[in-house]
PDB file of C-alpha atoms in Angstrom:
ATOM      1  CA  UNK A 219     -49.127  40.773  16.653  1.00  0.00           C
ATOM      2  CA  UNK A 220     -48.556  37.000  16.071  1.00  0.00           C
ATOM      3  CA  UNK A 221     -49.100  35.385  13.360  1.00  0.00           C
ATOM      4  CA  UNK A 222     -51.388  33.031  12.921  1.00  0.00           C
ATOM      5  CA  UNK A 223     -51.305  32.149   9.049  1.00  0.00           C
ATOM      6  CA  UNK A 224     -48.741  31.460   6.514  1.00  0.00           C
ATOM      7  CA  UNK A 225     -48.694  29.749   2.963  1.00  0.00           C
ATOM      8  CA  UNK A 226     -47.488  26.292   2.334  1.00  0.00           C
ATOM      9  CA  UNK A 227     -44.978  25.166  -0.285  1.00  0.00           C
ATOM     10  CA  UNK A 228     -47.814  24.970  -2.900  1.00  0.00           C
ATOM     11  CA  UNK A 229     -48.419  28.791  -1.836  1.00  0.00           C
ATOM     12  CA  UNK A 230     -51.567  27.540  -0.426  1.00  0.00           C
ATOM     13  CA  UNK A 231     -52.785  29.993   3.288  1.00  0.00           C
ATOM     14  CA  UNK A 232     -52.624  27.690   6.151  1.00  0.00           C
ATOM     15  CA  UNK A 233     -53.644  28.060   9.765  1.00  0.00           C
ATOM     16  CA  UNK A 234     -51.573  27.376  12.558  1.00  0.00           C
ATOM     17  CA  UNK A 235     -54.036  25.076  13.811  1.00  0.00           C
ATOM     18  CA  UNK A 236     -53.579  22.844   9.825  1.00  0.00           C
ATOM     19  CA  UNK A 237     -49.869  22.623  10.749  1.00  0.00           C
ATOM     20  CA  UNK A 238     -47.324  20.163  12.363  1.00  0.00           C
ATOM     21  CA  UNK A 239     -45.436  21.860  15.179  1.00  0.00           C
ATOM     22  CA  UNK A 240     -41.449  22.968  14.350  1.00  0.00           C
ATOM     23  CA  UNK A 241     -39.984  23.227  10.374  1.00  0.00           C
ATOM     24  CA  UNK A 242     -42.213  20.040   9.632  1.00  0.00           C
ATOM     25  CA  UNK A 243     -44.848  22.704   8.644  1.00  0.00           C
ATOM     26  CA  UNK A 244     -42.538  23.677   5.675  1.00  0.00           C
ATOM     27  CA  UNK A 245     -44.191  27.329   5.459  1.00  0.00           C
ATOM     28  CA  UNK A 246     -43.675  30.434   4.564  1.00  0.00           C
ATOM     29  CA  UNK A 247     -44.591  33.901   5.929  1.00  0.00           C
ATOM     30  CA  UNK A 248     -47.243  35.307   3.923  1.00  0.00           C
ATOM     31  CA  UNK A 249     -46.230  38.748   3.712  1.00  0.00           C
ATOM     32  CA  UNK A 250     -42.198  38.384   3.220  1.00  0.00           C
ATOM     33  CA  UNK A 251     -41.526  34.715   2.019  1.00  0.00           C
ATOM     34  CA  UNK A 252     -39.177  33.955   4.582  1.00  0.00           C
ATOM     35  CA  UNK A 253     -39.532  30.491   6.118  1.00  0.00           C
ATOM     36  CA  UNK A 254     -41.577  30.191   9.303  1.00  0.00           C
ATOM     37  CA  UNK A 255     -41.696  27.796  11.922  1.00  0.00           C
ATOM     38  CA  UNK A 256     -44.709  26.266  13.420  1.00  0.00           C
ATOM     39  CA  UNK A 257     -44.612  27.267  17.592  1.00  0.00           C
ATOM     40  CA  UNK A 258     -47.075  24.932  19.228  1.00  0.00           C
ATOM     41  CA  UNK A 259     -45.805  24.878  22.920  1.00  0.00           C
ATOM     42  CA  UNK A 260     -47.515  24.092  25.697  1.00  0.00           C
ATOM     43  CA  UNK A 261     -47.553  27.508  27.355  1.00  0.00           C
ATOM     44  CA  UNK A 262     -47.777  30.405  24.310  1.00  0.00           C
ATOM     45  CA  UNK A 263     -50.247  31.052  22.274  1.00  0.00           C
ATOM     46  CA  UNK A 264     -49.344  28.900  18.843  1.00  0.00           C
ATOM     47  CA  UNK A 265     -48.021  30.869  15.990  1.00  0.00           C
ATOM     48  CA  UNK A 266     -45.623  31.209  13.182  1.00  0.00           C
ATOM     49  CA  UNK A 267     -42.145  32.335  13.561  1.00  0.00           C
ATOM     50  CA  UNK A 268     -39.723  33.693  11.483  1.00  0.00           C
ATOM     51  CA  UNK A 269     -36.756  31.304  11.252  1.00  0.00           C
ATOM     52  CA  UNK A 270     -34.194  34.425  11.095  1.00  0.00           C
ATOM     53  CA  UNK A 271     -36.172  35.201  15.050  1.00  0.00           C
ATOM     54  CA  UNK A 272     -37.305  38.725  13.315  1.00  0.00           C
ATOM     55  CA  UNK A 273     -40.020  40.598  14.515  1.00  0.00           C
ATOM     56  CA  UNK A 274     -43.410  39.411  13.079  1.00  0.00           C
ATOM     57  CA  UNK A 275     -44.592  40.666   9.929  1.00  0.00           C
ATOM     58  CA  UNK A 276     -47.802  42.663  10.134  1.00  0.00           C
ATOM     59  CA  UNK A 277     -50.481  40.916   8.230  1.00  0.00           C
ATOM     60  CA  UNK A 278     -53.632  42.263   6.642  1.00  0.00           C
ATOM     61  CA  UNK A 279     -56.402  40.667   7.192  1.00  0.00           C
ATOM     62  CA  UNK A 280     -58.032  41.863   4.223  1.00  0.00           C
ATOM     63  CA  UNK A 281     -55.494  40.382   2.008  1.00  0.00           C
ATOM     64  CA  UNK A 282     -55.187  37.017   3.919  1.00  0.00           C
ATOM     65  CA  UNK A 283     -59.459  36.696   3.051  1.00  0.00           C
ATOM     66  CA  UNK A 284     -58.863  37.993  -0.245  1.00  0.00           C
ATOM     67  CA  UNK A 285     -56.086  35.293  -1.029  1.00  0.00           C
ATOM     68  CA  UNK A 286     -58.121  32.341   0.710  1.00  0.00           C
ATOM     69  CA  UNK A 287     -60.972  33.290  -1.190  1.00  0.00           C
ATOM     70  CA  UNK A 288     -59.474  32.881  -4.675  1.00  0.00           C
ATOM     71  CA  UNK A 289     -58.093  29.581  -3.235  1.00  0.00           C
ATOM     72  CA  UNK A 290     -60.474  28.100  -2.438  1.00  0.00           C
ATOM     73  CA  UNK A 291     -63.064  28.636  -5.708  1.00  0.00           C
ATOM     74  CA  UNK A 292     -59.881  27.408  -7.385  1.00  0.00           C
ATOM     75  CA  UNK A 293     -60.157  24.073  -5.122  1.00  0.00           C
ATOM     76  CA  UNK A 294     -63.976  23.813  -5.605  1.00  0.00           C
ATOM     77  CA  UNK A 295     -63.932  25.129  -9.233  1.00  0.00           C
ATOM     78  CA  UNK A 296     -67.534  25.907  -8.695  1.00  0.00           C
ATOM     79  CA  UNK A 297     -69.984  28.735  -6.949  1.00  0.00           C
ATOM     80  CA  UNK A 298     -73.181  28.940  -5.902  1.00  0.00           C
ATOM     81  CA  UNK A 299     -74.649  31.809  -7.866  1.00  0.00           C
ATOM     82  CA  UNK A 300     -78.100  34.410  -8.268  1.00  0.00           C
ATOM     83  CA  UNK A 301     -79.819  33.593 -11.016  1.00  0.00           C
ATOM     84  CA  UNK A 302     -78.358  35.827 -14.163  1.00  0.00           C
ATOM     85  CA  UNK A 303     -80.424  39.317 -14.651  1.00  0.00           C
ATOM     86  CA  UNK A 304     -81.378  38.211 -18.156  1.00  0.00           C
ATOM     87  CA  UNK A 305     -82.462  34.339 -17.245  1.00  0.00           C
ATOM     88  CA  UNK A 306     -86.281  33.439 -17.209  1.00  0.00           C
ATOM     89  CA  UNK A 307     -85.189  30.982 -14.024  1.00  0.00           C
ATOM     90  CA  UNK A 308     -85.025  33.316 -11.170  1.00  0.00           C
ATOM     91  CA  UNK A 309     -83.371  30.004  -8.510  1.00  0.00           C
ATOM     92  CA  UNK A 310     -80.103  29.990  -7.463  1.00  0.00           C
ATOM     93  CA  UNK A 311     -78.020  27.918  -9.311  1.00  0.00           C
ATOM     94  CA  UNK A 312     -74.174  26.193  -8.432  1.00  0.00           C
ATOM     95  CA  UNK A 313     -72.003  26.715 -11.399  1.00  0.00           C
ATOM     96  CA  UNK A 314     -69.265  24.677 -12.003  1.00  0.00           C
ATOM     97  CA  UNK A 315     -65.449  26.012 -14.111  1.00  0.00           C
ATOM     98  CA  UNK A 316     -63.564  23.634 -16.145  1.00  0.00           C
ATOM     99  CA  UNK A 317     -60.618  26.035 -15.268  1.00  0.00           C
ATOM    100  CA  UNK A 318     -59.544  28.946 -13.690  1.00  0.00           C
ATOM    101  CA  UNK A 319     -56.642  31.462 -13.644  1.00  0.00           C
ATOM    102  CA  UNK A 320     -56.107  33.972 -11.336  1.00  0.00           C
ATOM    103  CA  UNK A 321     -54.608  37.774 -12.196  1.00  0.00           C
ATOM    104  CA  UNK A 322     -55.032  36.851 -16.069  1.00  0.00           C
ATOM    105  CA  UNK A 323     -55.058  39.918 -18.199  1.00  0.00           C
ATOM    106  CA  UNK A 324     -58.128  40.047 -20.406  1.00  0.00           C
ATOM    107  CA  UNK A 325     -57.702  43.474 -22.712  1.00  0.00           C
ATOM    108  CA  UNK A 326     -56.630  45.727 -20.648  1.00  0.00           C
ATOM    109  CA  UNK A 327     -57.933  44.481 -17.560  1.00  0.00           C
ATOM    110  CA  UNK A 328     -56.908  41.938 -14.804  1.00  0.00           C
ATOM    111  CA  UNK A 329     -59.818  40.428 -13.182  1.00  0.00           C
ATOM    112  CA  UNK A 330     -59.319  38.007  -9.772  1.00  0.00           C
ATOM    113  CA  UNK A 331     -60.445  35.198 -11.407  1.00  0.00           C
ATOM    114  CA  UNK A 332     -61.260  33.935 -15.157  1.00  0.00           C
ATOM    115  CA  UNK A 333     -63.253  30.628 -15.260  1.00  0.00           C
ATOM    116  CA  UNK A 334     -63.838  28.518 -18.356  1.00  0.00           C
ATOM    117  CA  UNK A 335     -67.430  27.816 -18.960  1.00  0.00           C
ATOM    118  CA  UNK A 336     -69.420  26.165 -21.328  1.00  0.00           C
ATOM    119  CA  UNK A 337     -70.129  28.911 -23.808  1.00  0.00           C
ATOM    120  CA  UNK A 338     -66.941  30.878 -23.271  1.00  0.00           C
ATOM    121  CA  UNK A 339     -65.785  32.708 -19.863  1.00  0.00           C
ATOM    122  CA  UNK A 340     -66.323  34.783 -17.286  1.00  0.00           C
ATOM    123  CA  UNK A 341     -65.002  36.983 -15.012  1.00  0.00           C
ATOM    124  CA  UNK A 342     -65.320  36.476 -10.766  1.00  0.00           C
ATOM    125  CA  UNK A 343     -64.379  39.617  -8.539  1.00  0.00           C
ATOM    126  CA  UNK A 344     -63.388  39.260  -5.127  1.00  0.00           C
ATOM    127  CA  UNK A 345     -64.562  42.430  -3.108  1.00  0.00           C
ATOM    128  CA  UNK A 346     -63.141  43.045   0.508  1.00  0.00           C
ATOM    129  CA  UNK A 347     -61.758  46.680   0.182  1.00  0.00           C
ATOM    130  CA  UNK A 348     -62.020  47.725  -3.734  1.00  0.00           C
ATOM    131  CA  UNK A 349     -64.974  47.391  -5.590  1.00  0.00           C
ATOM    132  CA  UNK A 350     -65.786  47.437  -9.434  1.00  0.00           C
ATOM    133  CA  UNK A 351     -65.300  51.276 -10.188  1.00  0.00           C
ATOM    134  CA  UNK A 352     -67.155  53.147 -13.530  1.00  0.00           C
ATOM    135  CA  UNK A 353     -63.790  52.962 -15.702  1.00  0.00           C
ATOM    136  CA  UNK A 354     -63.828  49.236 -14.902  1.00  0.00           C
ATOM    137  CA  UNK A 355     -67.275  48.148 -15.655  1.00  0.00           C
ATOM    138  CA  UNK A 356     -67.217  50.337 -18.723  1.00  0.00           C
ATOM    139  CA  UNK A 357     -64.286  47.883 -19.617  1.00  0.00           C
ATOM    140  CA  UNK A 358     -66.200  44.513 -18.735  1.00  0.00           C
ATOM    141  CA  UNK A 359     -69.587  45.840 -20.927  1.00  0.00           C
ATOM    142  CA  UNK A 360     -67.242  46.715 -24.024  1.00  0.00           C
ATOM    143  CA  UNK A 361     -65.432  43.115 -23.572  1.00  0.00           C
ATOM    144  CA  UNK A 362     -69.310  41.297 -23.213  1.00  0.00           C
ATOM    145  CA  UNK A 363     -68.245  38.916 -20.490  1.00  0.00           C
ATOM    146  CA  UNK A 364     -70.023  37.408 -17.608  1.00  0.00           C
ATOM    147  CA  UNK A 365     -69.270  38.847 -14.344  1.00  0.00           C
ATOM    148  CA  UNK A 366     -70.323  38.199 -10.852  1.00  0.00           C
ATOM    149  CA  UNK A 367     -68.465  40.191  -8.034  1.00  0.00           C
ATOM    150  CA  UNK A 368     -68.329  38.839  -4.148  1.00  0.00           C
ATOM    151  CA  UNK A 369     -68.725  40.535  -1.572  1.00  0.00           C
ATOM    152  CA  UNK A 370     -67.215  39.914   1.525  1.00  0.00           C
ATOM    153  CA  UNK A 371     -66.341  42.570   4.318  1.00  0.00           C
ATOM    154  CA  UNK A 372     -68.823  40.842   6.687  1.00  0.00           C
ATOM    155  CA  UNK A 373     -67.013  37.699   6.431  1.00  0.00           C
ATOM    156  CA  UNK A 374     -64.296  39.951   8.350  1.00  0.00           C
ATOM    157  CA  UNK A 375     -66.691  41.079  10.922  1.00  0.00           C
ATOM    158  CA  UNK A 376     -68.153  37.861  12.080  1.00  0.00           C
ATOM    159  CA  UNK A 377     -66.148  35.219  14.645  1.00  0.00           C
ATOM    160  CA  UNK A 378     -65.207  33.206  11.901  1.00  0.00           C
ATOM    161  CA  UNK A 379     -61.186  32.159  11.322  1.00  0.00           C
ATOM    162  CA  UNK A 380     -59.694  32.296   8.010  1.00  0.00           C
ATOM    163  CA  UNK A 381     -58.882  30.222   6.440  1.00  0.00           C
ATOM    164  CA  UNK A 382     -61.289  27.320   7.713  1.00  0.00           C
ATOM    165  CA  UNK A 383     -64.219  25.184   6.652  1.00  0.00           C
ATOM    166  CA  UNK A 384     -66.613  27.796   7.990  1.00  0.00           C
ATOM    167  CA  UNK A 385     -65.289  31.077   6.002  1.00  0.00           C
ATOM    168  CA  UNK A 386     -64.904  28.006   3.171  1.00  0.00           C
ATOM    169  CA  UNK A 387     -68.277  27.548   2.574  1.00  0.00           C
ATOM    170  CA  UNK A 388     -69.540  31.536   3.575  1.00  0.00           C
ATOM    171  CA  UNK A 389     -67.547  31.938   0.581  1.00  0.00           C
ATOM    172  CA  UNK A 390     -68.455  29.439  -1.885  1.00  0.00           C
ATOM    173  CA  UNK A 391     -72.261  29.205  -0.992  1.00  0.00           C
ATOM    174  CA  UNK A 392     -74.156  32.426   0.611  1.00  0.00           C
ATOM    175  CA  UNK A 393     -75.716  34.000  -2.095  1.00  0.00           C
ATOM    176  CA  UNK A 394     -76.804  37.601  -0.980  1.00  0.00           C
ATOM    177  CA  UNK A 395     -73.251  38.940  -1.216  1.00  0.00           C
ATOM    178  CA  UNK A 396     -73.041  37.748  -4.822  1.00  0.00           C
ATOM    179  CA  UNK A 397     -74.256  40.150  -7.872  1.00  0.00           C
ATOM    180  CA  UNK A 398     -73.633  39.980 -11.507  1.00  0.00           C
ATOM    181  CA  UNK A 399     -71.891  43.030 -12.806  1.00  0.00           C
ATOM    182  CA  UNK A 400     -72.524  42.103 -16.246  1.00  0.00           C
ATOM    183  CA  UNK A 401     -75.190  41.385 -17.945  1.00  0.00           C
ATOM    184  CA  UNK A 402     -76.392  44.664 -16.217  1.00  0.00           C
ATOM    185  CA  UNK A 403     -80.321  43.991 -14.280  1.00  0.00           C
ATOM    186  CA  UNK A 404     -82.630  45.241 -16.099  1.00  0.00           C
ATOM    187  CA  UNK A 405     -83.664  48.311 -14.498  1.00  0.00           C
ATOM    188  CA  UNK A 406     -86.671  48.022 -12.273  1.00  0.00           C
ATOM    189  CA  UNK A 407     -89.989  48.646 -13.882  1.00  0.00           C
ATOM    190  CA  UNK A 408     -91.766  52.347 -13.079  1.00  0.00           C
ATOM    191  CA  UNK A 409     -94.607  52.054 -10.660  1.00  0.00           C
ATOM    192  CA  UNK A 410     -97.831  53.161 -12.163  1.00  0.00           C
ATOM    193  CA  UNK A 411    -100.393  54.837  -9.591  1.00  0.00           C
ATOM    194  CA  UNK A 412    -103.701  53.840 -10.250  1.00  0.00           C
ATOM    195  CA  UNK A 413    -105.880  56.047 -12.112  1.00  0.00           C
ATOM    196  CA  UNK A 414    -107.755  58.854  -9.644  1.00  0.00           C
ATOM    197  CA  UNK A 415    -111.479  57.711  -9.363  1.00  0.00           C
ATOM    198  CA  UNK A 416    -113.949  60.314 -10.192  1.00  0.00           C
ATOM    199  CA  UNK A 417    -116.871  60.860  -7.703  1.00  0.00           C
ATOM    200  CA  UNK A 418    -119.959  59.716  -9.139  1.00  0.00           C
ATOM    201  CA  UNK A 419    -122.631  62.341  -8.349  1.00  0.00           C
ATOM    202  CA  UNK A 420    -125.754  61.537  -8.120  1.00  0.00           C
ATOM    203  CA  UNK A 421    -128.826  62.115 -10.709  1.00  0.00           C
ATOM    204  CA  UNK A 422    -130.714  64.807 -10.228  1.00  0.00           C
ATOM    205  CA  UNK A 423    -134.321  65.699 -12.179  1.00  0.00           C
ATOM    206  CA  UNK A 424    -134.728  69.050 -13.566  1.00  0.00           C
ATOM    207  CA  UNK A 425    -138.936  70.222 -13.887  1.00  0.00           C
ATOM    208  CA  UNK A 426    -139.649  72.678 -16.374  1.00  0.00           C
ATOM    209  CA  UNK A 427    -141.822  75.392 -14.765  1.00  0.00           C
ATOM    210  CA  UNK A 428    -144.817  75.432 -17.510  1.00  0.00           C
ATOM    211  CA  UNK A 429    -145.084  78.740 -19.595  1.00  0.00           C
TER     212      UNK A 429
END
């Protein structure tokens, strides 16, 4: 298969289409490091190249979205976001980081992202393949810390290229793939059937027979 991305010098996912033809692309295969060149003939379908002329690397596609996800909140340093389980305000609302760090151990857990916010941090989870398991939200409600996890295996099954300005902002503003972890919703309330009416029978007169 040919590949069609690779990371720039700043370790930044590129398309083939973001690229100057030849070495002037100064990339680097995503998968093994080694330097690619940009092929943008006239005839072939463009693509990167291993410089050494060894067979393409295979690429997941699931880690290419996974990677260009986390770059590109890191760009934007803000999300569009559900309104928080325990907020009165039930609008969306864009939330903006004063930093962020990717892979940063927190305790003894690692989470994709950890953004600065006003009143502390919080923790953003990039979903494609592995979701928040029981041991690890057990972790995040002991540690008390904001986190939202993002969901994005359709982004793989629609026509959309990664990375591009299209997957850019699926990622940074649709909404209904986006849940908060922690705080935990409130669980919904019980729904009360209404009371069972009682027939009303009608009045009847009793006549005492005389004596």
């Amino acid at each position: 298969m040919l590949m069609t991305v690779a990371v720039n010098k700043a370790n930044q996912l590129v398309s083939i289409k973001q690229v100057e033809r030849g070495l002037k692309c100064d990339c680097f295969c995503f998968e093994c490091g080694e330097q690619v060149v940009a092929k943008k003939g006239e005839k072939n379908e463009h693509h990167f190249a291993h410089i050494s002329n060894k067979v393409s690397c295979n690429i997941n596609p699931e880690s290419i979205l996974h990677k260009f996800a986390k770059q590109v909140i890191m760009e934007e340093k803000g999300l569009t976001l559900p309104a928080l389980p325990n907020s009165q305000s039930k609008d969306n609302q864009v939330w903006q980081f004063s930093k962020l760090i990717a892979e940063q151990s927190v305790g003894s857990i690692r989470p994709d992202l950890v953004a600065s916010i006003d009143h502390g941090m919080m923790f953003i989870e990039i979903a494609v393949t592995s979701f928040i398991d029981t041991d690890k939200l057990d972790l995040i409600k002991h540690l008390g810390i904001q986190t939202i996890e993002i969901d994005l295996r359709d982004l793989l099954k629609q026509n959309i290229d990664i990375p591009s300005e299209e997957a850019r902002a699926y990622i940074l503003n649709e909404v209904s793939n986006k849940k908060w972890v922690y705080p935990v919703p409130p669980p919904a309330a019980p729904v009360v059937p209404p009371p069972a009416l009682v027939p009303v029978l009608p009045h009847t007169h009793t006549h005492e027979q005389p004596t």
